[in-house]
Amino acid sequence: MQRIINDPNLVVEDMLEGFVKCHKDILHVSSDNPRVVVSNTAKNKPRVGIVTGGGSGHKPAFIGYCGKNMVDAVAIGEIFSSPTAKSFYDCFREVDQGMGVACLYGNYAGDNMNVKLAMELADDDDIEVKTVVANDDVASAPKTEREKRRGVAGEILMWKVGGAMAAKGASLDEVIRVSQKAIDHTRSIGVGLSSCTIPANGKPNFEIKPGTMEFGIGHHGEPGIKVEPLGTAKDMAKEMVEMVVNDLPFQNRDEVVVLVSGLGSTPVMEQYIYYNEVEKLLTEKGIRIYKSYVGNYFTSLEMNGITLSLMELDDELKECIDMDVNTMGLVQAE
Amino acid sequence: MQRIINDPNLVVEDMLEGFVKCHKDILHVSSDNPRVVVSNTAKNKPRVGIVTGGGSGHKPAFIGYCGKNMVDAVAIGEIFSSPTAKSFYDCFREVDQGMGVACLYGNYAGDNMNVKLAMELADDDDIEVKTVVANDDVASAPKTEREKRRGVAGEILMWKVGGAMAAKGASLDEVIRVSQKAIDHTRSIGVGLSSCTIPANGKPNFEIKPGTMEFGIGHHGEPGIKVEPLGTAKDMAKEMVEMVVNDLPFQNRDEVVVLVSGLGSTPVMEQYIYYNEVEKLLTEKGIRIYKSYVGNYFTSLEMNGITLSLMELDDELKECIDMDVNTMGLVQAE
């Protein structure tokens, strides 16, 4: 493993220590729980708290979206493992100001279980928690079984929208309604060109043969839906735009947010080459791009590959997307 | 090559097309020259223009630092090749408002030659151009021959400072003085864990054997100063902090900016693990960190590795570092 780490068993500790030192103007570690980070603006005014959480190895996700007008507290798991119920619960306690907490997270068995347990604990404290479970990955189950689909990079748009609603002073029900709409309007798909290795394991999670690409690969190396000979950026964009656009379906004259994310070791140059093809295909379809994000927004350790997420906008979602945020992963000026 | 590209000979065209579409709110292509991008704020008020340029493959550098309060125009070269003299000259013409142009670029033979030629052309048009040539890479020549050293990630801090001075309405001489101070106060060093491949060549530029790491590697794979068995993040940080700190020299109680950049395929998680070690070492030395940047700020295609840059601050430089900027590579709110 050509890696820049110390003890392979302590990568989360070491990363977190560096992260918090670097971004102390944005967030801090909870004094109750070393696996919970809290935005410095979490209690800057009375409002609904926004919580998320997930396994590590996806940086900037999840802690990179903790900050002003986005996520207030994040529960941190081991590499590719759910945070504990206790950590989710401690997040709820950190951010609740009596107006309730919106827990906006991705659809994985461990997270579902631990959020549920954490909500039972919170209930004993009279903290009201409601959830939105992201399931934007079109490759992970058929359209008719959306409840089985995984949450992937589209979660970032859900957090952006939920955080904006909370910042505007919306009630918990309103924050939940619009966050749910955000994910219902979002579809994602990934392509993998290489595997990744959990440092403590020391060998690749799965295999992608050189000269091939795997569509629909999950953020932890969950198997994709098809392996093909490695194509051009245009080939990849074409397959992926079709899969995403046909699923929603997106319509001519729709306005969308485009989010293209590298999976960890994908050079940024290549991400723009890919984005250029996506833009051409959407323009051909008469779909208008309102805003684009291109970069390493939601990664899988050192996996090589790229994900595409599209969110169909209405005026309410657009206003949320426009709101300023200040996080490590996303800075948007007023 | 497991790459997300189309024609290997057209990666710069394709990347640039995608980049400009994605960031049209920040910059545009010059109508005179497809290899020049110009900030949309380049002529928002009368002031000194800031120009840079360099080879492609270093994204976000160079075009990712074009925008409000940073660089006004960028000359774009092929992968790892200098832009033409004509492109530098067209940059000067795009941004000159009669107060002159500061051309802040890195010390490479091709760039030196082409900037010089471009300045001769500009002179015929009565455009006053002065330069600062970045040479922050301590590994590329001994301290006694600083004029031979290459410019690397420290250039970002030079652009940040130069752009801030221009935004404040400083004269050309003042912009040059403070930009020169910025780079004189900055030292950088890199470590490589893998090579990179120029797409049109199709084979690695050089070799780094698995199980080894190479200190002092250049941004184009220029040979480093020593190859060692692959160490921990702590080992790397220790070697690199020593090389940088001893070169300036940085003193106890100095305040510094720290810039840690991945080289292209280095996971962001690992960059924070590395940063954590740097922070500990600087703290031990009594050097105070005023601000830190950690991320893919100046890359070399898909090279695996990391660079460390430190800039020693005074009040003037600090004010410049604090100024808000809006570019693809760096967004800093007011």
PDB file of N, CA and C in Angstrom, chain A residues 108-166:
ATOM      1  N   TYR A 108     -28.286   2.665   4.515  1.00  0.00           N
ATOM      2  CA  TYR A 108     -27.425   1.497   4.751  1.00  0.00           C
ATOM      3  C   TYR A 108     -27.934   0.810   6.011  1.00  0.00           C
ATOM      4  N   ALA A 109     -27.845  -0.511   6.035  1.00  0.00           N
ATOM      5  CA  ALA A 109     -28.447  -1.285   7.129  1.00  0.00           C
ATOM      6  C   ALA A 109     -27.954  -0.819   8.501  1.00  0.00           C
ATOM      7  N   GLY A 110     -26.643  -0.640   8.638  1.00  0.00           N
ATOM      8  CA  GLY A 110     -26.076  -0.249   9.930  1.00  0.00           C
ATOM      9  C   GLY A 110     -26.553   1.130  10.361  1.00  0.00           C
ATOM     10  N   ASP A 111     -26.573   2.052   9.424  1.00  0.00           N
ATOM     11  CA  ASP A 111     -27.025   3.402   9.765  1.00  0.00           C
ATOM     12  C   ASP A 111     -28.507   3.398  10.135  1.00  0.00           C
ATOM     13  N   ASN A 112     -29.301   2.644   9.378  1.00  0.00           N
ATOM     14  CA  ASN A 112     -30.739   2.581   9.683  1.00  0.00           C
ATOM     15  C   ASN A 112     -30.967   2.066  11.104  1.00  0.00           C
ATOM     16  N   MET A 113     -30.254   1.018  11.442  1.00  0.00           N
ATOM     17  CA  MET A 113     -30.426   0.416  12.764  1.00  0.00           C
ATOM     18  C   MET A 113     -29.984   1.381  13.871  1.00  0.00           C
ATOM     19  N   ASN A 114     -28.816   1.987  13.663  1.00  0.00           N
ATOM     20  CA  ASN A 114     -28.278   2.833  14.733  1.00  0.00           C
ATOM     21  C   ASN A 114     -29.038   4.148  14.882  1.00  0.00           C
ATOM     22  N   VAL A 115     -29.540   4.681  13.785  1.00  0.00           N
ATOM     23  CA  VAL A 115     -30.373   5.894  13.893  1.00  0.00           C
ATOM     24  C   VAL A 115     -31.657   5.558  14.645  1.00  0.00           C
ATOM     25  N   LYS A 116     -32.224   4.405  14.349  1.00  0.00           N
ATOM     26  CA  LYS A 116     -33.471   3.994  15.010  1.00  0.00           C
ATOM     27  C   LYS A 116     -33.251   3.883  16.529  1.00  0.00           C
ATOM     28  N   LEU A 117     -32.173   3.232  16.905  1.00  0.00           N
ATOM     29  CA  LEU A 117     -31.864   3.098  18.343  1.00  0.00           C
ATOM     30  C   LEU A 117     -31.623   4.471  18.977  1.00  0.00           C
ATOM     31  N   ALA A 118     -30.913   5.313  18.254  1.00  0.00           N
ATOM     32  CA  ALA A 118     -30.613   6.646  18.781  1.00  0.00           C
ATOM     33  C   ALA A 118     -31.896   7.460  18.972  1.00  0.00           C
ATOM     34  N   MET A 119     -32.856   7.247  18.068  1.00  0.00           N
ATOM     35  CA  MET A 119     -34.121   7.971  18.192  1.00  0.00           C
ATOM     36  C   MET A 119     -34.901   7.518  19.421  1.00  0.00           C
ATOM     37  N   GLU A 120     -34.776   6.242  19.761  1.00  0.00           N
ATOM     38  CA  GLU A 120     -35.448   5.745  20.972  1.00  0.00           C
ATOM     39  C   GLU A 120     -34.841   6.397  22.215  1.00  0.00           C
ATOM     40  N   LEU A 121     -33.512   6.513  22.202  1.00  0.00           N
ATOM     41  CA  LEU A 121     -32.841   7.186  23.328  1.00  0.00           C
ATOM     42  C   LEU A 121     -33.278   8.652  23.407  1.00  0.00           C
ATOM     43  N   ALA A 122     -33.347   9.298  22.262  1.00  0.00           N
ATOM     44  CA  ALA A 122     -33.719  10.719  22.223  1.00  0.00           C
ATOM     45  C   ALA A 122     -35.150  10.921  22.698  1.00  0.00           C
ATOM     46  N   ASP A 123     -35.986   9.947  22.364  1.00  0.00           N
ATOM     47  CA  ASP A 123     -37.390  10.030  22.748  1.00  0.00           C
ATOM     48  C   ASP A 123     -37.521  10.091  24.266  1.00  0.00           C
ATOM     49  N   ASP A 124     -36.687   9.337  24.957  1.00  0.00           N
ATOM     50  CA  ASP A 124     -36.695   9.354  26.428  1.00  0.00           C
ATOM     51  C   ASP A 124     -36.335  10.737  26.961  1.00  0.00           C
ATOM     52  N   ASP A 125     -35.581  11.482  26.187  1.00  0.00           N
ATOM     53  CA  ASP A 125     -35.187  12.846  26.586  1.00  0.00           C
ATOM     54  C   ASP A 125     -36.136  13.900  26.032  1.00  0.00           C
ATOM     55  N   ASP A 126     -37.228  13.453  25.404  1.00  0.00           N
ATOM     56  CA  ASP A 126     -38.169  14.380  24.756  1.00  0.00           C
ATOM     57  C   ASP A 126     -37.517  15.226  23.666  1.00  0.00           C
ATOM     58  N   ILE A 127     -36.528  14.648  22.974  1.00  0.00           N
ATOM     59  CA  ILE A 127     -35.978  15.319  21.790  1.00  0.00           C
ATOM     60  C   ILE A 127     -36.698  14.738  20.576  1.00  0.00           C
ATOM     61  N   GLU A 128     -37.363  15.610  19.826  1.00  0.00           N
ATOM     62  CA  GLU A 128     -38.081  15.124  18.654  1.00  0.00           C
ATOM     63  C   GLU A 128     -37.114  15.003  17.476  1.00  0.00           C
ATOM     64  N   VAL A 129     -37.017  13.793  16.906  1.00  0.00           N
ATOM     65  CA  VAL A 129     -36.133  13.557  15.756  1.00  0.00           C
ATOM     66  C   VAL A 129     -36.954  12.987  14.603  1.00  0.00           C
ATOM     67  N   LYS A 130     -36.819  13.572  13.434  1.00  0.00           N
ATOM     68  CA  LYS A 130     -37.424  12.973  12.239  1.00  0.00           C
ATOM     69  C   LYS A 130     -36.312  12.738  11.214  1.00  0.00           C
ATOM     70  N   THR A 131     -36.540  11.817  10.300  1.00  0.00           N
ATOM     71  CA  THR A 131     -35.457  11.423   9.386  1.00  0.00           C
ATOM     72  C   THR A 131     -35.851  11.563   7.918  1.00  0.00           C
ATOM     73  N   VAL A 132     -34.824  11.740   7.103  1.00  0.00           N
ATOM     74  CA  VAL A 132     -34.940  11.496   5.663  1.00  0.00           C
ATOM     75  C   VAL A 132     -33.805  10.545   5.314  1.00  0.00           C
ATOM     76  N   VAL A 133     -34.136   9.474   4.605  1.00  0.00           N
ATOM     77  CA  VAL A 133     -33.148   8.444   4.280  1.00  0.00           C
ATOM     78  C   VAL A 133     -32.839   8.540   2.780  1.00  0.00           C
ATOM     79  N   ALA A 134     -31.625   8.945   2.466  1.00  0.00           N
ATOM     80  CA  ALA A 134     -31.252   9.164   1.064  1.00  0.00           C
ATOM     81  C   ALA A 134     -31.125   7.849   0.323  1.00  0.00           C
ATOM     82  N   ASN A 135     -31.654   7.810  -0.880  1.00  0.00           N
ATOM     83  CA  ASN A 135     -31.634   6.602  -1.718  1.00  0.00           C
ATOM     84  C   ASN A 135     -31.515   7.005  -3.194  1.00  0.00           C
ATOM     85  N   ASP A 136     -30.500   7.811  -3.469  1.00  0.00           N
ATOM     86  CA  ASP A 136     -30.374   8.396  -4.813  1.00  0.00           C
ATOM     87  C   ASP A 136     -29.655   7.505  -5.819  1.00  0.00           C
ATOM     88  N   ASP A 137     -29.057   6.391  -5.385  1.00  0.00           N
ATOM     89  CA  ASP A 137     -28.231   5.573  -6.284  1.00  0.00           C
ATOM     90  C   ASP A 137     -29.108   4.666  -7.152  1.00  0.00           C
ATOM     91  N   VAL A 138     -29.285   5.010  -8.404  1.00  0.00           N
ATOM     92  CA  VAL A 138     -30.202   4.260  -9.276  1.00  0.00           C
ATOM     93  C   VAL A 138     -29.726   2.831  -9.540  1.00  0.00           C
ATOM     94  N   ALA A 139     -28.437   2.563  -9.349  1.00  0.00           N
ATOM     95  CA  ALA A 139     -27.904   1.241  -9.699  1.00  0.00           C
ATOM     96  C   ALA A 139     -28.161   0.200  -8.626  1.00  0.00           C
ATOM     97  N   SER A 140     -28.574   0.635  -7.443  1.00  0.00           N
ATOM     98  CA  SER A 140     -28.579  -0.304  -6.329  1.00  0.00           C
ATOM     99  C   SER A 140     -29.881  -1.079  -6.169  1.00  0.00           C
ATOM    100  N   ALA A 141     -30.917  -0.724  -6.904  1.00  0.00           N
ATOM    101  CA  ALA A 141     -32.170  -1.494  -6.911  1.00  0.00           C
ATOM    102  C   ALA A 141     -33.052  -0.904  -8.018  1.00  0.00           C
ATOM    103  N   PRO A 142     -34.017  -1.693  -8.493  1.00  0.00           N
ATOM    104  CA  PRO A 142     -34.885  -1.159  -9.557  1.00  0.00           C
ATOM    105  C   PRO A 142     -35.745   0.002  -9.040  1.00  0.00           C
ATOM    106  N   LYS A 143     -36.262   0.743  -9.995  1.00  0.00           N
ATOM    107  CA  LYS A 143     -37.083   1.921  -9.710  1.00  0.00           C
ATOM    108  C   LYS A 143     -38.283   1.585  -8.821  1.00  0.00           C
ATOM    109  N   THR A 144     -38.801   0.379  -9.006  1.00  0.00           N
ATOM    110  CA  THR A 144     -39.980  -0.057  -8.242  1.00  0.00           C
ATOM    111  C   THR A 144     -39.632  -0.404  -6.796  1.00  0.00           C
ATOM    112  N   GLU A 145     -38.328  -0.456  -6.500  1.00  0.00           N
ATOM    113  CA  GLU A 145     -37.936  -0.774  -5.115  1.00  0.00           C
ATOM    114  C   GLU A 145     -37.000   0.299  -4.594  1.00  0.00           C
ATOM    115  N   ARG A 146     -37.428   1.537  -4.741  1.00  0.00           N
ATOM    116  CA  ARG A 146     -36.568   2.665  -4.360  1.00  0.00           C
ATOM    117  C   ARG A 146     -36.119   2.585  -2.910  1.00  0.00           C
ATOM    118  N   GLU A 147     -36.976   2.012  -2.055  1.00  0.00           N
ATOM    119  CA  GLU A 147     -36.646   1.934  -0.627  1.00  0.00           C
ATOM    120  C   GLU A 147     -35.407   1.073  -0.369  1.00  0.00           C
ATOM    121  N   LYS A 148     -34.996   0.281  -1.365  1.00  0.00           N
ATOM    122  CA  LYS A 148     -33.796  -0.550  -1.200  1.00  0.00           C
ATOM    123  C   LYS A 148     -32.530   0.142  -1.682  1.00  0.00           C
ATOM    124  N   ARG A 149     -32.696   1.281  -2.350  1.00  0.00           N
ATOM    125  CA  ARG A 149     -31.525   1.932  -2.947  1.00  0.00           C
ATOM    126  C   ARG A 149     -30.642   2.602  -1.895  1.00  0.00           C
ATOM    127  N   ARG A 150     -29.346   2.643  -2.202  1.00  0.00           N
ATOM    128  CA  ARG A 150     -28.384   3.282  -1.307  1.00  0.00           C
ATOM    129  C   ARG A 150     -28.348   4.799  -1.506  1.00  0.00           C
ATOM    130  N   GLY A 151     -27.890   5.478  -0.487  1.00  0.00           N
ATOM    131  CA  GLY A 151     -27.635   6.909  -0.609  1.00  0.00           C
ATOM    132  C   GLY A 151     -26.186   7.130  -1.001  1.00  0.00           C
ATOM    133  N   VAL A 152     -25.957   8.004  -1.959  1.00  0.00           N
ATOM    134  CA  VAL A 152     -24.575   8.296  -2.364  1.00  0.00           C
ATOM    135  C   VAL A 152     -24.376   9.825  -2.417  1.00  0.00           C
ATOM    136  N   ALA A 153     -23.712  10.323  -3.437  1.00  0.00           N
ATOM    137  CA  ALA A 153     -23.315  11.738  -3.426  1.00  0.00           C
ATOM    138  C   ALA A 153     -24.483  12.715  -3.403  1.00  0.00           C
ATOM    139  N   GLY A 154     -25.662  12.255  -3.808  1.00  0.00           N
ATOM    140  CA  GLY A 154     -26.847  13.115  -3.743  1.00  0.00           C
ATOM    141  C   GLY A 154     -27.140  13.583  -2.331  1.00  0.00           C
ATOM    142  N   GLU A 155     -26.610  12.866  -1.353  1.00  0.00           N
ATOM    143  CA  GLU A 155     -26.803  13.290   0.048  1.00  0.00           C
ATOM    144  C   GLU A 155     -26.315  14.718   0.288  1.00  0.00           C
ATOM    145  N   ILE A 156     -25.274  15.095  -0.436  1.00  0.00           N
ATOM    146  CA  ILE A 156     -24.721  16.448  -0.250  1.00  0.00           C
ATOM    147  C   ILE A 156     -25.787  17.496  -0.576  1.00  0.00           C
ATOM    148  N   LEU A 157     -26.545  17.242  -1.646  1.00  0.00           N
ATOM    149  CA  LEU A 157     -27.594  18.197  -2.026  1.00  0.00           C
ATOM    150  C   LEU A 157     -28.720  18.187  -1.000  1.00  0.00           C
ATOM    151  N   MET A 158     -29.006  17.017  -0.445  1.00  0.00           N
ATOM    152  CA  MET A 158     -30.018  16.917   0.623  1.00  0.00           C
ATOM    153  C   MET A 158     -29.589  17.726   1.843  1.00  0.00           C
ATOM    154  N   TRP A 159     -28.307  17.625   2.212  1.00  0.00           N
ATOM    155  CA  TRP A 159     -27.819  18.391   3.377  1.00  0.00           C
ATOM    156  C   TRP A 159     -27.861  19.888   3.087  1.00  0.00           C
ATOM    157  N   LYS A 160     -27.503  20.240   1.859  1.00  0.00           N
ATOM    158  CA  LYS A 160     -27.507  21.664   1.476  1.00  0.00           C
ATOM    159  C   LYS A 160     -28.919  22.235   1.619  1.00  0.00           C
ATOM    160  N   VAL A 161     -29.899  21.467   1.153  1.00  0.00           N
ATOM    161  CA  VAL A 161     -31.290  21.922   1.181  1.00  0.00           C
ATOM    162  C   VAL A 161     -31.828  21.930   2.617  1.00  0.00           C
ATOM    163  N   GLY A 162     -31.585  20.844   3.336  1.00  0.00           N
ATOM    164  CA  GLY A 162     -32.069  20.770   4.726  1.00  0.00           C
ATOM    165  C   GLY A 162     -31.457  21.863   5.588  1.00  0.00           C
ATOM    166  N   GLY A 163     -30.174  22.077   5.423  1.00  0.00           N
ATOM    167  CA  GLY A 163     -29.477  23.120   6.188  1.00  0.00           C
ATOM    168  C   GLY A 163     -30.018  24.504   5.874  1.00  0.00           C
ATOM    169  N   ALA A 164     -30.326  24.732   4.616  1.00  0.00           N
ATOM    170  CA  ALA A 164     -30.865  26.038   4.220  1.00  0.00           C
ATOM    171  C   ALA A 164     -32.245  26.258   4.820  1.00  0.00           C
ATOM    172  N   MET A 165     -33.072  25.218   4.795  1.00  0.00           N
ATOM    173  CA  MET A 165     -34.427  25.345   5.373  1.00  0.00           C
ATOM    174  C   MET A 165     -34.337  25.648   6.872  1.00  0.00           C
ATOM    175  N   ALA A 166     -33.468  24.937   7.570  1.00  0.00           N
ATOM    176  CA  ALA A 166     -33.308  25.186   9.009  1.00  0.00           C
ATOM    177  C   ALA A 166     -32.824  26.610   9.248  1.00  0.00           C
TER     178      ALA A 166
END
